[in-house]
Coordinates of C-alpha atoms and ligand atoms in Angstrom, one line a residue:
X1 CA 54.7 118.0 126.6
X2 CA 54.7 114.4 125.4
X3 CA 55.2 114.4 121.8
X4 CA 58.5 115.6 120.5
X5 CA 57.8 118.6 118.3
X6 CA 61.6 120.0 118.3
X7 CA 64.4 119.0 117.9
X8 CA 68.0 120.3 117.4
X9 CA 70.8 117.8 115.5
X10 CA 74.6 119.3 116.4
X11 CA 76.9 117.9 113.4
X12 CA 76.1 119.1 110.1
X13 CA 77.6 115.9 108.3
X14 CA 76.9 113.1 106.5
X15 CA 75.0 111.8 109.4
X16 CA 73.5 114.8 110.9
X17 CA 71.9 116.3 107.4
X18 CA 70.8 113.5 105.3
X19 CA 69.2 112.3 108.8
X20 CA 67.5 115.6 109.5
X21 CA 66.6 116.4 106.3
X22 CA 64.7 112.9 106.3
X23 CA 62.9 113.4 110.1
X24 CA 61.7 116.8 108.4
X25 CA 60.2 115.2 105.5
X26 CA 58.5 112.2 107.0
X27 CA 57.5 114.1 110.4
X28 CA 55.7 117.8 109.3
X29 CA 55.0 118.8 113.0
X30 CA 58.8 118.8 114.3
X31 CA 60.9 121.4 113.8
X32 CA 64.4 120.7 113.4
X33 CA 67.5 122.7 113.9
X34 CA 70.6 121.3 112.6
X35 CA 73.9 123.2 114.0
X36 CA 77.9 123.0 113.6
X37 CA 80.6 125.1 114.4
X38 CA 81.9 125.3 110.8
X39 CA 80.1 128.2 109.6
X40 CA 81.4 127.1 105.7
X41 CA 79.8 123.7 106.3
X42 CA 76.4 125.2 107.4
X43 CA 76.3 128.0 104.8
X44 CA 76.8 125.4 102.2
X45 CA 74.0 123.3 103.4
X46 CA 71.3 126.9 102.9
X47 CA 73.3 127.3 99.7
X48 CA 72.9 125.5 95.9
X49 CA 75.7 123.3 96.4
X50 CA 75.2 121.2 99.4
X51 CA 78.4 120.2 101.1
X52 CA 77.4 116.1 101.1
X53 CA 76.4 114.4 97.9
X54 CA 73.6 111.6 98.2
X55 CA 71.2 110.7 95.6
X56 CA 68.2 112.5 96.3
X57 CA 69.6 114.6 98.8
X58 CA 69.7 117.6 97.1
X59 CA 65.6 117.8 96.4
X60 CA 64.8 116.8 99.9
X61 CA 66.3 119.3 101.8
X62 CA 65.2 122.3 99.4
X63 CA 62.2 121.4 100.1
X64 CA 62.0 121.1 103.6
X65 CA 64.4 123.9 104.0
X66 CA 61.6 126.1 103.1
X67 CA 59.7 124.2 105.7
X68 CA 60.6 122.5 108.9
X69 CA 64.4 122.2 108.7
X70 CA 66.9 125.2 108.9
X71 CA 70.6 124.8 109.4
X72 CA 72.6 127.6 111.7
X73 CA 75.5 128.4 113.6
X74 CA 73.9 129.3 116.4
X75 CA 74.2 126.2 118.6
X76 CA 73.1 127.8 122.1
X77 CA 69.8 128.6 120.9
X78 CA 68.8 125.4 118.9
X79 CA 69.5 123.5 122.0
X80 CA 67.7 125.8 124.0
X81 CA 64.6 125.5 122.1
X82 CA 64.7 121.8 121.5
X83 CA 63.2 118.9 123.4
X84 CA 65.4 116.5 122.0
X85 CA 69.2 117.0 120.8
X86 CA 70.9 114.6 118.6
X87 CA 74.9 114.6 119.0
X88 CA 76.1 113.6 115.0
X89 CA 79.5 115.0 115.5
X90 CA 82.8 113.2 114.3
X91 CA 84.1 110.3 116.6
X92 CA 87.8 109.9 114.7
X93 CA 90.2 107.0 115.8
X94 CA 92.9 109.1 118.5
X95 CA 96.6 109.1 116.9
X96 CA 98.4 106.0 117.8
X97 CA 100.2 106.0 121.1
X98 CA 104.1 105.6 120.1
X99 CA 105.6 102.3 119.9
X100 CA 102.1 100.6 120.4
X101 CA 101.7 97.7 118.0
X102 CA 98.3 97.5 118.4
X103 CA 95.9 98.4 115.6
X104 CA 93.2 99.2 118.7
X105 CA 92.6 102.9 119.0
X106 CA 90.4 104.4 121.1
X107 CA 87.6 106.8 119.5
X108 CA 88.1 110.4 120.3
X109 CA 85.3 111.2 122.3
X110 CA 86.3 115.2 122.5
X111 CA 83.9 116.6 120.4
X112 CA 80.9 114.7 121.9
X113 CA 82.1 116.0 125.6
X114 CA 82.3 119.2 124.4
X115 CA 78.4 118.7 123.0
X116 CA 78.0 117.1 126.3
X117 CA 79.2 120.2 128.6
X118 CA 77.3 122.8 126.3
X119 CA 74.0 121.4 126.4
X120 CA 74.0 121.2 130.1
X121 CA 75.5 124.9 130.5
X122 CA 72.4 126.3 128.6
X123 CA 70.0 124.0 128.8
X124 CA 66.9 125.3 131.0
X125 CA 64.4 122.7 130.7
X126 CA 65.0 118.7 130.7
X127 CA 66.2 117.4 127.2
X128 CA 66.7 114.0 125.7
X129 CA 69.9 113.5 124.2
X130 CA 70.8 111.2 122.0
X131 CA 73.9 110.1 120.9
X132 CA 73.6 109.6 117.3
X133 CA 77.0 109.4 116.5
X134 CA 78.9 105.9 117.0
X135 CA 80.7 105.8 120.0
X136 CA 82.6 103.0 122.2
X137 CA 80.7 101.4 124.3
X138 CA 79.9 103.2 127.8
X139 CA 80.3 106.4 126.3
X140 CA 76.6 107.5 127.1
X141 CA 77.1 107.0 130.6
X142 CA 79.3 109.4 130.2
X143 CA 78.0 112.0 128.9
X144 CA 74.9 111.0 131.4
X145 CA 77.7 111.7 134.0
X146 CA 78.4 115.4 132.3
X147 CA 75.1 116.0 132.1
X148 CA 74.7 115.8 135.7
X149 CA 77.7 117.3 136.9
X150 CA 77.5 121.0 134.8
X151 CA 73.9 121.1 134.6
X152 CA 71.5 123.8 135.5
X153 CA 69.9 123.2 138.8
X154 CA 66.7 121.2 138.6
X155 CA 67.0 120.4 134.7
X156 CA 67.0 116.5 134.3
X157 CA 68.7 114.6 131.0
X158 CA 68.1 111.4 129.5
X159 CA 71.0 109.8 127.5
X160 CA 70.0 107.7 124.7
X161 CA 72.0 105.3 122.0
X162 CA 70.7 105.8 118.7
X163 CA 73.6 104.5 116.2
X164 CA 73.6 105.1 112.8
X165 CA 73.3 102.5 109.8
X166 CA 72.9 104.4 107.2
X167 CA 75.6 104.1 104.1
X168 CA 77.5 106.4 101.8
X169 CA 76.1 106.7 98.5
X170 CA 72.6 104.9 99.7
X171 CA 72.2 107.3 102.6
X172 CA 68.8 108.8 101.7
X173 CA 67.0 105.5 100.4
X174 CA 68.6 103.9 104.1
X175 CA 67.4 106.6 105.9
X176 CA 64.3 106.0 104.6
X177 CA 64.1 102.3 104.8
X178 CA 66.1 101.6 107.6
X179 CA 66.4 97.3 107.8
X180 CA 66.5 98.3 111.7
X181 CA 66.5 101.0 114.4
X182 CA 68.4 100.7 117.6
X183 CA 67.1 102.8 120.5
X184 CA 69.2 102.1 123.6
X185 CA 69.0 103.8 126.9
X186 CA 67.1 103.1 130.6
X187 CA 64.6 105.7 130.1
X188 CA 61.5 104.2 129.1
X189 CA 59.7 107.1 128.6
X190 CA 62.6 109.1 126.8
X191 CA 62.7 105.9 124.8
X192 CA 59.5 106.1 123.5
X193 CA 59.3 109.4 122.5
X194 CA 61.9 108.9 120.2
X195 CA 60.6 105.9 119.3
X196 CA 57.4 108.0 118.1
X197 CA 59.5 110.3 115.8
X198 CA 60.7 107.2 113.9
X199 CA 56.9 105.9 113.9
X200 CA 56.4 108.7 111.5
X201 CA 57.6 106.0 108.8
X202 CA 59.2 103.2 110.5
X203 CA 57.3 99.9 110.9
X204 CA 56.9 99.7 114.6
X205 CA 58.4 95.8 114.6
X206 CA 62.2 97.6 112.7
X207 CA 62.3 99.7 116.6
X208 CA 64.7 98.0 118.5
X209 CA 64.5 99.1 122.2
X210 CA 67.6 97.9 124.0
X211 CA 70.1 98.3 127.1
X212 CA 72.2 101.5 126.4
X213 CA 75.7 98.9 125.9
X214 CA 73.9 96.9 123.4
X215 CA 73.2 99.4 121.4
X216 CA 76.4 100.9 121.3
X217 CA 78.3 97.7 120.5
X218 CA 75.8 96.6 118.2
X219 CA 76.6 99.2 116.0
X220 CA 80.4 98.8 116.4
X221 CA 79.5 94.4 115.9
X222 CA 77.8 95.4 112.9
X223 CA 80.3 97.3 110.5
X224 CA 83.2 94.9 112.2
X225 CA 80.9 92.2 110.7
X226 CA 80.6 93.8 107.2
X227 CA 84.3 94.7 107.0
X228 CA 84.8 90.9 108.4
X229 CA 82.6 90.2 104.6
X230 CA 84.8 92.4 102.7
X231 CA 87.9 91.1 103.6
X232 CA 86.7 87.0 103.4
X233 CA 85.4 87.3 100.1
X234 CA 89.4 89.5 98.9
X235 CA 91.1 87.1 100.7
X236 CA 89.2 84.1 98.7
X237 CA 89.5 86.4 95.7
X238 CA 94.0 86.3 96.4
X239 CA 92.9 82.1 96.0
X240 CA 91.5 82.5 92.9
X241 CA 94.1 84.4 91.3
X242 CA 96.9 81.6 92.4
X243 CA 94.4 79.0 91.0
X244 CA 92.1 79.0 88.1
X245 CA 88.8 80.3 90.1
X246 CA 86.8 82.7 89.4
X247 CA 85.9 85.4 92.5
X248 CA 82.5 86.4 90.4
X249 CA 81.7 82.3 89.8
X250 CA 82.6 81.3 93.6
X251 CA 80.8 84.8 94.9
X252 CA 77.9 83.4 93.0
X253 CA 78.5 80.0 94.4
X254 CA 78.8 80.9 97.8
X255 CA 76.1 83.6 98.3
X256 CA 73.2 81.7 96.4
X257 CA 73.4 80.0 100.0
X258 CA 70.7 81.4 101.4
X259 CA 72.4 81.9 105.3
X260 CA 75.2 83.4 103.7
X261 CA 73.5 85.5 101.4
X262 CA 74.5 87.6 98.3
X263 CA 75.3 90.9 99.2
X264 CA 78.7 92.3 100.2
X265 CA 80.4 89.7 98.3
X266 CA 81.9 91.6 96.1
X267 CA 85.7 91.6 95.7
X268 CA 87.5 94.8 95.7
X269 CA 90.3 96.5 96.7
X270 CA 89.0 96.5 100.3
X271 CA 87.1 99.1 102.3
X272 CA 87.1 102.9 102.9
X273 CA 85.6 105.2 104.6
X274 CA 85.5 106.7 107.7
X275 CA 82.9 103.8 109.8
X276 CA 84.9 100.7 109.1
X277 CA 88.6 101.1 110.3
X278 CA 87.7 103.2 113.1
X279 CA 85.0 101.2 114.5
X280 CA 87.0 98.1 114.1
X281 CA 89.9 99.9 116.0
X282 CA 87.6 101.0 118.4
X283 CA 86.3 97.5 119.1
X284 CA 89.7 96.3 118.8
X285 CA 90.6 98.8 121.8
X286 CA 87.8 97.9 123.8
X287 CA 88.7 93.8 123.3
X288 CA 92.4 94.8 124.4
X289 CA 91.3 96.9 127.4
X290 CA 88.8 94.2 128.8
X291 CA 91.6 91.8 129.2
X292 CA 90.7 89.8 125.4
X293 CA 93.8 90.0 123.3
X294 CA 92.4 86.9 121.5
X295 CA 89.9 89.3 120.2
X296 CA 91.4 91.9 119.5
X297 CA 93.8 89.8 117.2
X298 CA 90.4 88.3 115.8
X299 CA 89.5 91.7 114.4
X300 CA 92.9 93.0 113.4
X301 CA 93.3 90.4 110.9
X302 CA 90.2 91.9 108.9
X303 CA 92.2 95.3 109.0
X304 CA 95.6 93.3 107.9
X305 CA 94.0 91.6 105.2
X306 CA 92.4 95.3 104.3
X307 CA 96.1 96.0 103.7
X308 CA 96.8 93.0 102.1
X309 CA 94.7 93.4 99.1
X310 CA 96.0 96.7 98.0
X311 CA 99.9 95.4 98.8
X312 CA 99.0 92.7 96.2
X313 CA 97.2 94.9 93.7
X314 CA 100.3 97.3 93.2
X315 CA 102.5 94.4 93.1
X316 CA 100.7 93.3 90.4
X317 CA 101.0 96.1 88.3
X318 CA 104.2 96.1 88.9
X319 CA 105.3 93.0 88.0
X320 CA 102.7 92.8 84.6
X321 CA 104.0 96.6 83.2
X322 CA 107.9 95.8 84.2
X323 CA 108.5 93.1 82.0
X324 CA 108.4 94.9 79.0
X325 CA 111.1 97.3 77.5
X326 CA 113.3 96.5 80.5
X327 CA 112.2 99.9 82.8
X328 CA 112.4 99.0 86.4
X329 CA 109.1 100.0 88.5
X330 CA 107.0 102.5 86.8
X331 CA 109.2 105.2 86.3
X332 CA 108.3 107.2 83.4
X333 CA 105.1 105.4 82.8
X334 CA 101.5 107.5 83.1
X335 CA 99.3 105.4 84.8
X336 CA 95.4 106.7 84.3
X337 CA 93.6 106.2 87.9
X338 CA 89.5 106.0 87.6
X339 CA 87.6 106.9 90.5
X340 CA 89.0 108.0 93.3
X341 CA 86.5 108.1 95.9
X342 CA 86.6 105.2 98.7
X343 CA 83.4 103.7 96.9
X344 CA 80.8 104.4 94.5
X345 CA 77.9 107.0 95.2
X346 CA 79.8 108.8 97.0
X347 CA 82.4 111.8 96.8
X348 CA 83.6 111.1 100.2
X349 CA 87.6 109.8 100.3
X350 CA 88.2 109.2 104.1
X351 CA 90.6 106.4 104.1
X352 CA 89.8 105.3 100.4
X353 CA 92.0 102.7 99.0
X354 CA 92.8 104.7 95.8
X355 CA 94.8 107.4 97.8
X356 CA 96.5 104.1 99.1
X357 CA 97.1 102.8 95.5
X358 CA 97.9 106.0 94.3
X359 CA 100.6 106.9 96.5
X360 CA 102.2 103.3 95.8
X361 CA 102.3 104.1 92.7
X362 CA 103.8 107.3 92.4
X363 CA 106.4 106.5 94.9
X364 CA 107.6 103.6 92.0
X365 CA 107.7 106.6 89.7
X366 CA 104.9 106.7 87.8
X367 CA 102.7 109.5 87.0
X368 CA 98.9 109.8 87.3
X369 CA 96.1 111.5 85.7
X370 CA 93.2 111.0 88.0
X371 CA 89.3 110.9 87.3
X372 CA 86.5 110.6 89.6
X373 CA 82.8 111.7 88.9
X374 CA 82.1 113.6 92.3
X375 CA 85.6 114.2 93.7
X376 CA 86.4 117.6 93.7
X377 CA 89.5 118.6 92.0
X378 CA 91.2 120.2 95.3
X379 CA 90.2 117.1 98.0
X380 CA 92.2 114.6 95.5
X381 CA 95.1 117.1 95.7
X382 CA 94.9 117.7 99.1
X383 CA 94.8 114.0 100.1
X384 CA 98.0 113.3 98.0
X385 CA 100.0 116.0 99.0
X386 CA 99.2 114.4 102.7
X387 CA 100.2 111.3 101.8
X388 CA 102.9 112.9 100.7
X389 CA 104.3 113.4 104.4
X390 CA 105.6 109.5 102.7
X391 CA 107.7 111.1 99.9
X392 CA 105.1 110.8 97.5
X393 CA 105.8 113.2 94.5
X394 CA 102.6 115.4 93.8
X395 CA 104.1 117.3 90.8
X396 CA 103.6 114.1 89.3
X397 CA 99.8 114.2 89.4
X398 CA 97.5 115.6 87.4
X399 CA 93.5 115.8 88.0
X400 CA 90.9 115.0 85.1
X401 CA 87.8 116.0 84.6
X402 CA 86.5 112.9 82.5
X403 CA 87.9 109.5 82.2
X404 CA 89.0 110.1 78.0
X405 CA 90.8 112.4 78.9
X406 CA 92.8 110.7 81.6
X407 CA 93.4 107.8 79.5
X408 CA 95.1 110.0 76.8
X409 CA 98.8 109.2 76.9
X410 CA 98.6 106.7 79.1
X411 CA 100.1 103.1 79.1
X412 CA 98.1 101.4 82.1
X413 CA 94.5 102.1 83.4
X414 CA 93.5 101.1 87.0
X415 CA 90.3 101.0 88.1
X416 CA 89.9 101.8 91.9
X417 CA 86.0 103.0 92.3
X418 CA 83.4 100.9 91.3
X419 CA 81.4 103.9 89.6
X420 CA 79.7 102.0 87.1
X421 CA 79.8 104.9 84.2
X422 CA 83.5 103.5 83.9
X423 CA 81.8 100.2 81.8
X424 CA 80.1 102.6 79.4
X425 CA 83.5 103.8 78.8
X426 CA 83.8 103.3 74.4
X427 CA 87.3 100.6 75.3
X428 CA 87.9 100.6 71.5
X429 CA 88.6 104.3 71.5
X430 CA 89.7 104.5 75.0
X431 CA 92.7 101.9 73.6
X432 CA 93.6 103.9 70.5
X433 CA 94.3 107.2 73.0
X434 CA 97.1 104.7 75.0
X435 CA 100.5 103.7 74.3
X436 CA 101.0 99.9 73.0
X437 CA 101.3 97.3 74.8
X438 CA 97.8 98.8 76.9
X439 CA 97.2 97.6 80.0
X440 CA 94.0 97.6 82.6
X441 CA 93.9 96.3 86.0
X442 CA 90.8 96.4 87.2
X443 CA 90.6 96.5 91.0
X444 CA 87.0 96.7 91.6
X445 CA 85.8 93.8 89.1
X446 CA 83.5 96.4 87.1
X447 CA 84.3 95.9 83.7
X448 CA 83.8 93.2 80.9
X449 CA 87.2 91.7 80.6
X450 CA 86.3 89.6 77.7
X451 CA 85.6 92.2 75.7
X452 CA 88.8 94.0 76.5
X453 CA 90.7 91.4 75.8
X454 CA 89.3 90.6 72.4
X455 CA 89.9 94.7 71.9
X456 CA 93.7 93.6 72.3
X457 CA 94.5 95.1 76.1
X458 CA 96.4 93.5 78.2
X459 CA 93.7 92.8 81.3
X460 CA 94.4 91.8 85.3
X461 CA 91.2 91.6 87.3
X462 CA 91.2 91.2 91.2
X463 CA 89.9 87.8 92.2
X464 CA 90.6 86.2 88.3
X465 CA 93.8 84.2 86.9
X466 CA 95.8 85.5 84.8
X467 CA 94.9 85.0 81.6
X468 CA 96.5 87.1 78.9
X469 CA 100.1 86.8 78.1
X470 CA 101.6 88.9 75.7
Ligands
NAI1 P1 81.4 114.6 109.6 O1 82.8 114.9 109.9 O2 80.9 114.6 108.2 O3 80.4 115.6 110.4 C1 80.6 115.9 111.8 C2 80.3 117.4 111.9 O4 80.3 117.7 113.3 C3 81.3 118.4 111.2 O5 80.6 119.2 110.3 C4 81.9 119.1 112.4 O6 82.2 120.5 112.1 C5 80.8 119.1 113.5 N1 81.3 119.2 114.8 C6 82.4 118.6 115.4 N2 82.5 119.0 116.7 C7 81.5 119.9 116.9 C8 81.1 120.6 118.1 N3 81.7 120.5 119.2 N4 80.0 121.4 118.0 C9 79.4 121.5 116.8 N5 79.7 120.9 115.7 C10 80.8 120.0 115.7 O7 81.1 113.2 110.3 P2 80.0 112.1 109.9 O8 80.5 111.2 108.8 O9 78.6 112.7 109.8 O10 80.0 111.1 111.2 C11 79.4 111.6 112.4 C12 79.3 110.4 113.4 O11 78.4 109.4 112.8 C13 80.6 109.6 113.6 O12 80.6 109.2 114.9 C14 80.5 108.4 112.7 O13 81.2 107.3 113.2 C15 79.0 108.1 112.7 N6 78.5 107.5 111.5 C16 78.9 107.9 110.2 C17 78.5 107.3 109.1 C18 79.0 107.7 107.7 O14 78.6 107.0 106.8 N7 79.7 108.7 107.6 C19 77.5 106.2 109.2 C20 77.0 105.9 110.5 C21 77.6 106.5 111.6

């Protein structure tokens, strides 16, 4: 009874399989169960084409597959048979309330109740569950207070905090090297049980053990902190353009201090995903409803500044392209978009910028042709045509499947991924497929703008002056 040698996971996402497929590998005695209520999601994951793309996903969980880890509908009876139950389910920001100004937004928390009120209708004997996905702070008290109030008679629950870190794109490599693992709860003994699974491959000294509040807000602190990164170095990168700077030069010169540090310096235009803007609303909405408005207004300006950088960027292009042959905005122009996805790695497009830059553009009536590596065809779609509910015009889109042949025809290329197969691009030909004068505006600072400019393109980088006139 005292190690953990099952364990069920419910959310079959990009936190709930990369995760289990990891435990599996790195711990041969536990059997894991990972379970969701979309029966398309799990088939996927006991299919050929798994339904998340990591690097080195795909190996991992065949093996283990035919091992230690299966993935099934059947919720009821992995929770039953587990000692330990991990709740990776989506936590997405509520709607705004109408005629709030706020940019707070409470995390809803209806999914995890609902995990909550199952496991205590079936569960028979006492289980440890873990909240695994990132949730405002006091939320497992909460479900503590489920637990207790639809249990089974006589079955006792222990709640723990267990955020995750890990990122898009460097999911499995995090997973398996995690800088730090937060275990927060008041169970001691529940604590270190899970604290032995992660022993498997963790160093014992990376195993946080905390109060149940600091774990939950350190995980909101920490991507507030990294967005907070993201948007000081783009709004130092809007300096540089006005100026003569550099971004990549005062990046350099910056993070070669060794207590700032290097990483996450890199100028862009801004983050994605699905962590960054709901956690910061979340902590936003927690500042606000704990009587801190100075706070709150702290951390909305990483979120206005967010906005800022992709206002600018489409302004940009605007202002460059429009000069010539006297056409206002874009309208007729074929603009070719690379990447797609919210960053590199990754074939995930919550909340990616390029959706934002791409409807901004369309609406000044230009047309796209789109390329992204790992984006299905169908997601780009879809995510336009609900952008479109903002009179965006989808007929005007049309998806690629590689960057050549997105560039045919077209006068401008953006960059708006950081995929770095788009510097290997051949510019020389890539310029002879475009209309003269050719443009590039390069949101994600991933090419060699010498070179383009000596190939005879017109070039606007984020965080550089302007430097070619034509
Ligand atoms: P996701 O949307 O990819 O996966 C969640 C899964 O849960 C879905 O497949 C959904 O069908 C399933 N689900 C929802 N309600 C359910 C229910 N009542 N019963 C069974 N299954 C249910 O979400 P993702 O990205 O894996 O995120 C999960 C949590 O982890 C979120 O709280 C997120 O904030 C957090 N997180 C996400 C990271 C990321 O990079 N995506 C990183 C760290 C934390």
């Amino acid at each position: 009874t005292d190690r953990i040698t099952s364990i069920c996971c419910i959310g079959a996402g990009y936190v709930g399989g990369p995760t289990c497929a990891v435990i599996a590998a790195k711990c041969p005695e536990i059997r894991i169960t990972v379970v969701d209520r979309d029966p398309d999601r799990i088939s996927a994951w006991n299919s050929d084409s798994l339904p998340v793309y990591e690097p080195g996903l795909d190996a991992l969980v065949k093996r283990q597959r035919n091992t230690n880890l299966t993935f099934s509908t059947d919720i009821d009876r992995a929770i039953d048979q587990a000692q330990l139950i991990f709740i990776a389910v989506n936590t997405p920001p509520m709607p705004h309330t109408h005629g709030s100004s706020s940019m707070g937004a409470k995390p809803d928390l209806s999914a995890v109740s609902e995990c909550a009120r199952r496991i205590a209708r079936v569960s028979l004997t006492d289980k440890i569950v873990v909240a695994k996905s990132t949730v405002p702070c006091g939320a497992c008290a909460t479900i503590a207070g489920m637990l207790r109030d639809n249990g089974q008679k006589g079955v006792g629950f222990s709640v723990l905090s267990n955020p995750e870190f890990l990122s898009e794109g460097t999911a499995v490599r995090d997973l398996l090297h995690p800088d730090r693992v937060l275990i927060g709860g008041d169970d001691r003994v529940a604590q270190d049980k899970l604290k032995a699974v992660y022993m498997h491959w963790v160093p014992e000294p990376r195993i946080l053990t905390m109060n149940t509040w600091s774990s939950e807000l350190a995980k909101l602190a920490s991507n507030a902190m990294l967005a907070q990164r993201v948007s000081s170095i783009n709004s130092i990168s809007a300096v540089c353009e006005a100026v003569g700077a550099d971004i990549a030069e005062v990046a350099r010169g910056c993070g070669s201090d060794e207590r700032i540090g290097q990483k996450f310096l890199r100028p862009s235009l801004g983050f994605g995903g699905s962590c960054f803007h709901k956690d910061i609303a979340s902590l936003i909405w927690l500042s606000e409803s704990l009587g801190l408005p100075e706070v709150a207004e702290y951390w909305h300006q990483v979120l206005a500044l967010n906005r800022f950088q992709i206002k600018r960027f489409v302004a940009r292009i605007l202002a460059d392209t429009s000069r010539e042959g006297g056409l206002s905005g874009l309208g007729g122009r074929r603009v070719a978009c690379l990447g797609f996805a919210f960053k590199e790695g990754t074939g995930d497009t919550r909340n990616t910028p390029a959706a934002d830059v791409c409807c901004e553009l369309l609406r000044n009536g230009a047309k796209l042709s789109i390329y992204d590596p790992r984006v299905p065809r169908h997601h780009i779609v879809d995510k336009l045509a609900m952008s479109a509910a903002s009179n965006c015009d989808i007929d005007s889109v049309s998806v690629c499947s590689d960057a050549y042949s997105a560039i045919a025809g077209s006068d401008i290329v953006v960059v708006l991924t950081a995929w770095s197969e788009f510097r290997q691009i051949d510019w020389e030909q890539a310029l002879k497929l475009m209309s003269q004068p050719a443009y590039v505006f390069d949101g994600q600072v991933v090419l060699d703008h010498g070179r383009l400019e000596q190939l005879g393109f017109n070039v606007f980088s984020i965080g550089r002056a302007h430097v070619t006139t034509q």
